[in-house]
């Protein structure tokens, strides 16, 4: 049982201001309580904001080398505790061991390393005629993160915030807070100066207190579109910057000349990865109508190869994160059946041989039309919808006919055609034939998928203000 009830404020582990109000953290594979964190209140956020404000005065004026040095100490400490962090992720959100270690914990490390690489050359100042353009740290940052890729999302905010000279309050997801707690221990052991990084746990109330706080200069939020909108509304009266990484319903277009066995198998694996709980999952596979039967057969075979079970063992898919999420996924699977889509793999209920835990059967629907609920709503579970198109124009139209615009995927062999389709899609990340980019590739979405970009140098830009000093080179 993990009792992570303190907060990390001003360089010390402290008790919550109003006494501990405990939140249960459930292991989704067993449905049992795995530990507790405390629910932070506005008073805790006040305390963290004051500490971050005090620390800003000195951290903002540190040199590039001092920040690189700190990030390197964090990296060393993080590497030392990788296995422990991965175990915490498996326990809190059900990622199978190998996924938890390689992709989940590994992506956190990759963002820390990317921050060092970017920081070495990031242009904090440049000349434009006689004007000097300076990029200064924006101030105290509120970082609010979700449970699905917990350390990926924490590291891709904390690393650029530290690198640009900002101070911060992190409020991780109350559903998966264990790995965040270990991350705070890593920062503490690495010697982050008091007040530069603060951790307050809790749910929507703590998040809302950060979003509206007058001493918080910007909020970087990752989570649902619903909560992202609430954060922006709460932030508006203080005119702070709000960066949002929200939901998705990403299209995956298979062009006529694509390698179908490879593309379909890759599409299935990507949707089922992390139990379908990735904002950029390619959840709408858009294929020529005439090839719906062939694609369905390939998809059924690929789904059958996905093993589901105890995430502590060597399976491809663990449970979804919570009872709420399980219920939502079940409702949407039934909705797909009711609305007339053809169920070709999986379906409602627990997978065979499993009687406890929030496990979902890898599910695939064919003959989906873009008006159906399963083509419009983000399911955030292992469910793929396959839609048919007759012309290339129609494929692009279906792809863009969504409220979201985070990612898009295209498979084909004619380079000029896939590039032309890429240019027509309204999405922040377009992957051609399975390319994944790296941790310097900008991450973020069009439309209701969010505002702003994270990762690499684009992520740094979120954390700086731009100052134009005119007449700089003429100054006496
Ligand atoms: P969520 O929106 O419920 O919670 C996200 C975070 O916001 C949590 O820390 C939560 O405590 C906090 N929160 C909730 N309501 C709040 C409020 N009113 N004010 C301030 N903070 C609030 O999302 P979730 O269930 O944790 O994550 C799943 C969602 O996140 C999915 O919709 C997914 O697509 C999205 N997501 C997007 C990205 C991306 O980069 N675009 C990445 C991961 C997840």
Coordinates of C-alpha atoms and ligand atoms in Angstrom, one line a residue:
X1 CA 0.0 0.0 0.0
X2 CA 1.5 3.4 -1.0
X3 CA 0.6 6.2 1.3
X4 CA 1.7 9.3 -0.7
X5 CA -0.2 11.8 1.4
X6 CA 2.3 14.8 1.5
X7 CA 2.8 17.5 -1.0
X8 CA 6.2 18.8 -2.1
X9 CA 6.2 22.6 -1.6
X10 CA 9.2 25.0 -1.2
X11 CA 11.7 22.1 -1.2
X12 CA 10.1 20.1 1.5
X13 CA 7.5 17.3 1.9
X14 CA 4.6 18.9 3.8
X15 CA 1.2 18.0 5.1
X16 CA -1.9 19.4 3.4
X17 CA -3.0 22.7 4.7
X18 CA -6.4 21.6 6.0
X19 CA -5.3 18.1 7.1
X20 CA -5.3 15.0 4.9
X21 CA -8.4 14.3 2.9
X22 CA -7.5 10.9 1.4
X23 CA -8.2 9.8 -2.2
X24 CA -8.1 6.1 -3.0
X25 CA -5.9 5.1 -5.9
X26 CA -7.3 1.9 -7.5
X27 CA -5.2 -0.8 -9.2
X28 CA -7.2 -1.3 -12.4
X29 CA -6.0 -4.9 -12.8
X30 CA -7.3 -6.0 -9.4
X31 CA -9.9 -3.4 -8.6
X32 CA -8.3 -3.1 -5.2
X33 CA -7.1 0.1 -3.4
X34 CA -3.3 0.3 -4.0
X35 CA -2.7 3.4 -1.9
X36 CA -3.7 7.0 -1.2
X37 CA -2.9 10.6 -2.0
X38 CA -4.3 13.7 -0.4
X39 CA -6.8 16.0 -2.1
X40 CA -5.2 19.5 -2.4
X41 CA -7.3 22.6 -1.8
X42 CA -7.0 26.2 -2.7
X43 CA -4.9 26.8 0.5
X44 CA -2.3 24.2 -0.7
X45 CA -2.2 25.8 -4.1
X46 CA -1.7 29.3 -2.5
X47 CA 1.2 28.0 -0.6
X48 CA 2.8 26.4 -3.6
X49 CA 2.2 29.5 -5.8
X50 CA 3.8 31.7 -3.1
X51 CA 6.9 29.4 -3.0
X52 CA 7.1 29.3 -6.8
X53 CA 6.8 33.1 -7.0
X54 CA 9.6 33.6 -4.5
X55 CA 11.8 31.1 -6.3
X56 CA 11.2 32.7 -9.7
X57 CA 13.2 35.8 -8.8
X58 CA 16.4 33.7 -8.6
X59 CA 15.7 30.8 -11.0
X60 CA 14.7 33.1 -13.8
X61 CA 18.2 34.6 -13.9
X62 CA 20.2 31.4 -13.8
X63 CA 22.4 30.6 -16.8
X64 CA 21.9 28.1 -19.5
X65 CA 24.7 26.0 -18.1
X66 CA 23.2 26.0 -14.6
X67 CA 19.9 24.7 -16.0
X68 CA 21.7 22.1 -18.1
X69 CA 23.5 21.0 -15.1
X70 CA 20.3 20.6 -13.1
X71 CA 18.5 18.7 -15.9
X72 CA 21.5 16.3 -16.1
X73 CA 21.3 15.6 -12.4
X74 CA 17.6 15.0 -12.8
X75 CA 18.3 12.6 -15.7
X76 CA 20.8 10.6 -13.6
X77 CA 18.4 10.3 -10.7
X78 CA 15.5 9.4 -13.0
X79 CA 17.6 6.6 -14.6
X80 CA 18.4 5.2 -11.2
X81 CA 14.7 4.8 -10.4
X82 CA 13.4 3.8 -13.8
X83 CA 12.2 0.3 -12.7
X84 CA 10.5 1.7 -9.6
X85 CA 8.7 4.3 -11.7
X86 CA 7.6 1.8 -14.3
X87 CA 6.2 -0.5 -11.5
X88 CA 4.2 2.5 -10.2
X89 CA 2.8 3.2 -13.6
X90 CA 1.7 -0.5 -14.0
X91 CA 0.0 -0.3 -10.6
X92 CA -1.8 3.0 -11.0
X93 CA -3.0 2.8 -14.6
X94 CA -2.4 -0.8 -15.8
X95 CA 0.2 -0.5 -18.5
X96 CA 1.9 -3.9 -19.1
X97 CA 5.4 -4.0 -17.6
X98 CA 7.3 -3.7 -20.9
X99 CA 5.1 -0.8 -22.1
X100 CA 5.4 0.9 -18.7
X101 CA 9.2 0.7 -18.8
X102 CA 10.1 1.3 -22.4
X103 CA 7.4 3.6 -23.7
X104 CA 5.8 5.2 -20.6
X105 CA 8.9 5.7 -18.3
X106 CA 11.1 5.9 -21.4
X107 CA 9.2 8.8 -22.9
X108 CA 9.7 10.8 -19.6
X109 CA 13.4 10.3 -19.9
X110 CA 13.4 11.2 -23.6
X111 CA 11.7 14.6 -22.8
X112 CA 14.3 15.4 -20.2
X113 CA 17.1 14.5 -22.6
X114 CA 15.5 16.5 -25.4
X115 CA 15.3 19.5 -23.1
X116 CA 19.0 19.4 -22.6
X117 CA 19.6 19.1 -26.3
X118 CA 17.3 22.1 -27.1
X119 CA 18.6 24.2 -24.3
X120 CA 22.2 24.0 -25.6
X121 CA 21.2 26.1 -28.6
X122 CA 17.8 27.7 -27.8
X123 CA 17.8 31.4 -28.9
X124 CA 17.0 33.3 -25.8
X125 CA 18.0 36.5 -27.6
X126 CA 18.3 37.6 -31.2
X127 CA 18.9 40.9 -33.1
X128 CA 16.4 42.4 -35.5
X129 CA 17.9 45.6 -36.9
X130 CA 18.5 47.7 -33.8
X131 CA 16.0 45.8 -31.8
X132 CA 16.9 43.0 -29.5
X133 CA 14.3 40.2 -29.1
X134 CA 14.6 38.5 -25.8
X135 CA 12.7 35.3 -24.7
X136 CA 12.2 35.5 -21.0
X137 CA 10.7 32.9 -18.7
X138 CA 6.9 33.5 -18.4
X139 CA 6.9 33.0 -14.6
X140 CA 5.0 30.6 -12.4
X141 CA 3.5 27.7 -14.4
X142 CA 0.6 25.5 -13.5
X143 CA 1.0 22.0 -15.0
X144 CA -2.1 19.8 -15.0
X145 CA -1.7 16.3 -16.3
X146 CA -3.8 13.2 -17.1
X147 CA -3.4 9.5 -16.2
X148 CA -2.9 7.9 -19.6
X149 CA 0.8 8.6 -20.3
X150 CA 1.5 10.0 -16.8
X151 CA 5.3 10.6 -17.0
X152 CA 5.4 11.5 -20.6
X153 CA 3.0 14.4 -20.0
X154 CA 4.7 15.4 -16.8
X155 CA 8.2 15.4 -18.2
X156 CA 7.2 17.2 -21.4
X157 CA 6.0 20.1 -19.3
X158 CA 8.4 20.1 -16.3
X159 CA 11.6 19.8 -18.5
X160 CA 11.0 22.9 -20.7
X161 CA 9.6 24.9 -17.7
X162 CA 12.9 24.3 -15.8
X163 CA 15.0 24.8 -19.0
X164 CA 13.4 28.2 -19.7
X165 CA 13.8 29.5 -16.1
X166 CA 10.2 29.1 -15.0
X167 CA 9.0 27.8 -11.6
X168 CA 6.0 25.5 -11.3
X169 CA 3.2 23.7 -9.6
X170 CA 2.5 20.3 -10.9
X171 CA -0.9 18.7 -10.3
X172 CA -0.9 15.2 -11.7
X173 CA -4.0 13.1 -12.2
X174 CA -5.6 11.9 -9.0
X175 CA -6.2 8.6 -10.8
X176 CA -2.5 7.9 -11.5
X177 CA -0.5 9.9 -9.0
X178 CA 2.1 7.4 -7.8
X179 CA 4.6 7.9 -10.6
X180 CA 4.3 11.7 -10.2
X181 CA 5.2 11.3 -6.5
X182 CA 8.3 9.3 -7.4
X183 CA 9.1 12.0 -10.0
X184 CA 9.0 14.7 -7.3
X185 CA 11.4 12.5 -5.2
X186 CA 13.7 12.4 -8.2
X187 CA 13.7 16.2 -8.5
X188 CA 14.2 16.6 -4.8
X189 CA 17.2 14.2 -4.8
X190 CA 18.6 16.0 -7.9
X191 CA 18.7 19.2 -5.8
X192 CA 16.1 21.3 -7.6
X193 CA 16.2 24.7 -5.7
X194 CA 13.4 25.2 -3.2
X195 CA 10.2 26.5 -4.8
X196 CA 11.2 25.9 -8.4
X197 CA 9.2 22.7 -8.6
X198 CA 6.1 22.1 -6.3
X199 CA 3.7 19.1 -6.3
X200 CA 0.1 19.4 -5.1
X201 CA -2.1 16.4 -5.6
X202 CA -5.8 16.3 -5.9
X203 CA -8.6 16.4 -8.5
X204 CA -10.6 19.1 -10.3
X205 CA -10.8 21.4 -7.3
X206 CA -7.0 21.6 -7.0
X207 CA -6.7 22.0 -10.8
X208 CA -9.3 24.8 -10.8
X209 CA -7.5 26.6 -8.0
X210 CA -4.3 26.6 -10.2
X211 CA -6.1 27.7 -13.3
X212 CA -7.7 30.7 -11.6
X213 CA -4.7 31.7 -9.4
X214 CA -3.5 35.3 -9.8
X215 CA 0.1 34.2 -9.1
X216 CA 0.1 31.6 -11.8
X217 CA 1.2 33.1 -15.1
X218 CA 0.4 30.2 -17.5
X219 CA -1.3 26.9 -17.4
X220 CA -0.3 23.9 -19.4
X221 CA -3.1 21.4 -19.4
X222 CA -3.4 17.9 -20.8
X223 CA -6.6 16.0 -20.5
X224 CA -10.1 15.9 -21.8
X225 CA -11.6 18.6 -24.0
X226 CA -14.3 19.1 -21.3
X227 CA -11.8 19.9 -18.5
X228 CA -9.6 21.9 -20.9
X229 CA -12.5 24.2 -21.6
X230 CA -13.2 24.6 -17.9
X231 CA -9.5 25.4 -17.3
X232 CA -9.5 28.1 -20.0
X233 CA -12.7 29.7 -18.5
X234 CA -11.2 29.7 -15.0
X235 CA -8.0 31.2 -16.3
X236 CA -9.6 34.0 -18.4
X237 CA -10.2 36.6 -15.7
X238 CA -6.4 36.6 -14.9
X239 CA -5.5 36.7 -18.6
X240 CA -2.9 34.0 -18.3
X241 CA -1.6 31.9 -21.1
X242 CA -3.4 28.6 -21.5
X243 CA -1.9 25.8 -23.5
X244 CA -4.1 22.8 -24.1
X245 CA -3.5 19.3 -25.3
X246 CA -6.9 17.7 -25.5
X247 CA -8.8 14.8 -27.1
X248 CA -8.6 13.2 -30.5
X249 CA -10.4 11.0 -33.0
X250 CA -7.6 10.6 -35.5
X251 CA -8.2 9.3 -39.1
X252 CA -6.0 6.7 -40.6
X253 CA -6.4 6.7 -44.4
X254 CA -5.3 3.7 -46.4
X255 CA -4.8 4.7 -50.0
X256 CA -5.5 2.3 -52.8
X257 CA -1.8 1.5 -53.3
X258 CA -0.9 1.0 -49.6
X259 CA 0.6 -2.2 -48.3
X260 CA -2.6 -3.5 -46.7
X261 CA -1.4 -6.3 -44.5
X262 CA 1.3 -4.0 -42.9
X263 CA -1.0 -0.9 -42.7
X264 CA -4.0 -2.8 -41.1
X265 CA -1.8 -4.7 -38.6
X266 CA 0.0 -1.5 -37.6
X267 CA -3.3 0.4 -37.3
X268 CA -4.7 -2.3 -35.0
X269 CA -1.6 -2.4 -32.8
X270 CA -1.6 1.4 -32.5
X271 CA -5.2 1.6 -31.5
X272 CA -4.9 -1.2 -28.9
X273 CA -1.6 0.1 -27.5
X274 CA -2.0 1.4 -23.9
X275 CA -5.5 -0.2 -24.0
X276 CA -6.6 2.5 -26.5
X277 CA -5.9 5.3 -24.1
X278 CA -3.8 7.5 -26.2
X279 CA -5.1 10.9 -27.4
X280 CA -3.4 10.4 -30.8
X281 CA -4.7 6.8 -31.4
X282 CA -5.7 6.2 -35.1
X283 CA -9.3 5.3 -34.1
X284 CA -10.9 5.8 -37.5
X285 CA -9.5 3.6 -40.3
X286 CA -10.7 5.0 -43.6
X287 CA -10.4 2.5 -46.5
X288 CA -11.7 2.0 -50.0
X289 CA -15.3 0.7 -49.7
X290 CA -14.5 -2.0 -52.2
X291 CA -11.8 -3.4 -49.9
X292 CA -13.9 -3.4 -46.7
X293 CA -14.1 -7.2 -46.7
X294 CA -10.3 -7.6 -47.2
X295 CA -9.5 -5.0 -44.5
X296 CA -12.0 -6.6 -42.1
X297 CA -10.3 -10.0 -42.4
X298 CA -6.9 -8.5 -41.8
X299 CA -8.2 -6.5 -38.9
X300 CA -9.8 -9.6 -37.3
X301 CA -6.6 -11.5 -37.5
X302 CA -4.5 -8.6 -36.1
X303 CA -7.0 -8.1 -33.2
X304 CA -6.9 -11.9 -32.4
X305 CA -3.1 -11.5 -31.9
X306 CA -3.5 -9.0 -29.1
X307 CA -3.2 -10.7 -25.7
X308 CA -5.1 -9.2 -22.8
X309 CA -4.4 -9.9 -19.2
X310 CA -2.4 -9.2 -16.0
X311 CA -0.1 -6.2 -16.8
X312 CA 2.5 -7.6 -14.5
X313 CA 3.0 -10.4 -17.1
X314 CA 4.1 -10.3 -20.7
X315 CA 0.8 -9.3 -22.4
X316 CA 0.1 -6.8 -25.1
X317 CA -2.8 -5.1 -23.4
X318 CA -3.7 -4.5 -19.7
X319 CA -6.9 -3.1 -18.4
X320 CA -8.4 0.3 -19.0
X321 CA -7.7 2.7 -16.1
X322 CA -10.9 2.8 -14.1
X323 CA -14.5 1.5 -13.6
X324 CA -15.7 4.8 -15.1
X325 CA -13.6 4.3 -18.2
X326 CA -14.7 0.7 -18.5
X327 CA -18.3 1.7 -18.3
X328 CA -17.9 4.4 -20.9
X329 CA -16.2 2.0 -23.3
X330 CA -18.9 -0.7 -22.8
X331 CA -21.6 1.9 -23.4
X332 CA -20.0 3.0 -26.7
X333 CA -19.4 -0.6 -27.9
X334 CA -23.1 -1.3 -27.4
X335 CA -23.9 2.0 -29.1
X336 CA -21.9 0.9 -32.2
X337 CA -23.8 -2.3 -32.3
X338 CA -27.2 -0.5 -31.9
X339 CA -26.4 2.0 -34.6
X340 CA -25.7 -0.8 -37.1
X341 CA -21.9 -1.1 -37.4
X342 CA -20.6 -4.6 -38.1
X343 CA -18.8 -6.0 -35.1
X344 CA -15.9 -8.1 -36.4
X345 CA -13.8 -8.5 -33.3
X346 CA -14.3 -8.3 -29.6
X347 CA -17.5 -6.8 -28.2
X348 CA -19.0 -6.1 -24.9
X349 CA -18.0 -7.7 -21.6
X350 CA -14.8 -9.0 -20.1
X351 CA -12.4 -11.0 -22.3
X352 CA -12.6 -14.8 -22.0
X353 CA -11.1 -16.2 -18.8
X354 CA -11.0 -12.9 -16.9
X355 CA -13.5 -12.2 -14.1
X356 CA -12.0 -9.1 -12.4
X357 CA -10.2 -5.9 -13.4
X358 CA -11.2 -3.3 -15.9
X359 CA -10.3 -5.4 -18.9
X360 CA -11.9 -4.8 -22.4
X361 CA -11.9 -7.0 -25.4
X362 CA -9.9 -5.6 -28.4
X363 CA -12.9 -4.5 -30.5
X364 CA -13.2 -3.7 -34.2
X365 CA -16.2 -2.4 -36.1
X366 CA -16.5 -2.4 -39.9
X367 CA -19.0 -0.6 -42.1
X368 CA -19.0 2.4 -39.8
X369 CA -20.3 5.7 -41.2
X370 CA -18.9 9.0 -39.9
X371 CA -22.3 10.1 -38.4
X372 CA -22.2 7.1 -35.9
X373 CA -21.4 7.8 -32.3
X374 CA -18.4 5.5 -32.4
X375 CA -16.9 7.6 -35.3
X376 CA -17.5 10.9 -33.5
X377 CA -16.9 10.4 -29.8
X378 CA -13.5 9.8 -28.4
X379 CA -13.9 6.3 -26.8
X380 CA -10.4 6.2 -25.1
X381 CA -10.5 2.4 -25.1
X382 CA -9.4 -0.4 -27.4
X383 CA -12.0 0.1 -30.1
X384 CA -11.4 0.7 -33.8
X385 CA -14.0 2.0 -36.3
X386 CA -13.4 1.1 -40.0
X387 CA -15.1 3.5 -42.5
X388 CA -15.3 3.2 -46.3
X389 CA -14.6 5.8 -49.0
X390 CA -15.3 5.9 -52.7
X391 CA -13.0 8.7 -53.9
X392 CA -9.9 10.4 -52.5
X393 CA -11.8 13.6 -52.0
X394 CA -14.3 11.7 -49.9
X395 CA -11.5 10.1 -47.9
X396 CA -10.1 13.5 -47.0
X397 CA -13.6 14.9 -46.3
X398 CA -14.4 12.0 -43.8
X399 CA -10.9 12.5 -42.2
X400 CA -11.5 16.2 -41.6
X401 CA -15.2 15.8 -40.6
X402 CA -14.4 15.7 -36.8
X403 CA -14.3 18.2 -34.0
X404 CA -10.7 17.1 -33.3
X405 CA -7.4 17.6 -35.2
X406 CA -4.6 16.1 -33.1
X407 CA -3.2 13.5 -35.4
X408 CA -3.7 11.8 -38.8
X409 CA -2.2 8.8 -40.5
X410 CA -1.7 8.0 -44.2
X411 CA -0.5 4.8 -45.8
X412 CA 0.3 4.6 -49.5
X413 CA 3.2 4.0 -51.9
X414 CA 3.0 7.0 -54.3
X415 CA 5.0 9.8 -52.5
X416 CA 3.3 12.6 -54.3
X417 CA -0.2 11.3 -53.5
X418 CA 0.5 10.8 -49.7
X419 CA 2.1 14.2 -49.5
X420 CA -0.9 15.8 -51.3
X421 CA -3.3 14.1 -48.8
X422 CA -1.1 15.2 -45.9
X423 CA -1.5 18.8 -47.0
X424 CA -5.2 18.4 -47.0
X425 CA -5.6 17.1 -43.5
X426 CA -6.4 19.5 -40.6
X427 CA -4.2 17.9 -37.9
X428 CA -1.2 18.8 -35.9
X429 CA 0.7 15.6 -36.6
X430 CA 0.5 13.6 -39.8
X431 CA 2.3 10.3 -39.9
X432 CA 3.2 8.8 -43.3
X433 CA 3.5 5.0 -43.5
X434 CA 4.0 4.6 -39.8
X435 CA 6.6 7.2 -39.2
X436 CA 6.6 8.3 -35.5
X437 CA 9.0 11.3 -35.4
X438 CA 10.9 11.8 -32.1
X439 CA 10.8 13.8 -28.9
X440 CA 11.7 17.0 -30.8
X441 CA 8.8 16.7 -33.2
X442 CA 6.0 19.2 -32.2
X443 CA 3.0 17.6 -30.5
X444 CA -0.4 19.3 -30.4
X445 CA -3.6 19.7 -32.3
X446 CA -5.9 21.8 -34.5
X447 CA -9.5 22.6 -33.6
X448 CA -10.8 21.1 -30.3
X449 CA -7.7 19.1 -29.8
X450 CA -6.0 22.1 -28.2
X451 CA -3.9 25.1 -28.5
X452 CA -0.1 25.3 -28.6
X453 CA 2.6 22.8 -29.2
X454 CA 4.7 20.7 -26.8
X455 CA 8.0 18.8 -27.2
X456 CA 11.4 20.0 -28.3
X457 CA 12.0 23.7 -29.1
X458 CA 8.2 24.2 -29.8
X459 CA 7.5 23.2 -26.2
X460 CA 10.0 25.8 -25.0
X461 CA 8.1 28.5 -26.8
X462 CA 5.1 27.9 -24.6
X463 CA 7.1 28.9 -21.5
X464 CA 8.6 32.2 -22.7
X465 CA 7.4 35.8 -23.0
X466 CA 8.9 37.8 -25.9
X467 CA 10.4 41.2 -25.1
X468 CA 11.4 43.6 -27.8
X469 CA 14.1 46.0 -26.7
X470 CA 14.1 48.7 -29.3
X471 CA 17.1 50.9 -30.0
X472 CA 19.2 48.2 -28.2
X473 CA 22.1 48.4 -30.6
X474 CA 22.1 52.2 -30.6
X475 CA 22.1 52.5 -26.8
X476 CA 24.8 54.8 -25.6
Ligands
LIG1 P1 -9.4 14.9 -17.4 O1 -9.7 16.0 -18.2 O2 -10.6 14.3 -16.6 O3 -8.3 15.2 -16.3 C1 -7.1 15.7 -16.7 C2 -6.5 16.5 -15.5 O4 -7.3 17.6 -15.3 C3 -6.5 15.7 -14.2 O5 -5.3 16.1 -13.5 C4 -7.7 16.3 -13.5 O6 -7.7 16.2 -12.1 C5 -7.8 17.7 -14.0 N1 -9.1 18.3 -14.0 C6 -10.3 17.8 -14.2 N2 -11.2 18.7 -14.2 C7 -10.6 19.9 -14.0 C8 -11.1 21.2 -13.9 N3 -12.4 21.5 -14.0 N4 -10.2 22.2 -13.7 C9 -8.9 21.9 -13.6 N5 -8.4 20.7 -13.6 C10 -9.2 19.7 -13.9 O7 -8.8 13.8 -18.3 P2 -8.3 12.4 -18.0 O8 -9.5 11.5 -17.9 O9 -7.3 12.3 -17.0 O10 -7.5 12.0 -19.4 C11 -8.1 11.6 -20.5 C12 -8.3 12.6 -21.6 O11 -7.1 13.3 -21.8 C13 -8.7 12.1 -22.9 O12 -9.8 12.9 -23.4 C14 -7.5 12.3 -23.8 O13 -7.7 12.4 -25.1 C15 -6.9 13.5 -23.2 N6 -5.5 13.5 -23.5 C16 -4.9 14.4 -24.4 C17 -3.6 14.4 -24.7 C18 -3.0 15.3 -25.7 O14 -1.8 15.5 -25.6 N7 -3.8 15.9 -26.5 C19 -2.7 13.5 -24.0 C20 -3.3 12.7 -23.1 C21 -4.7 12.7 -22.8

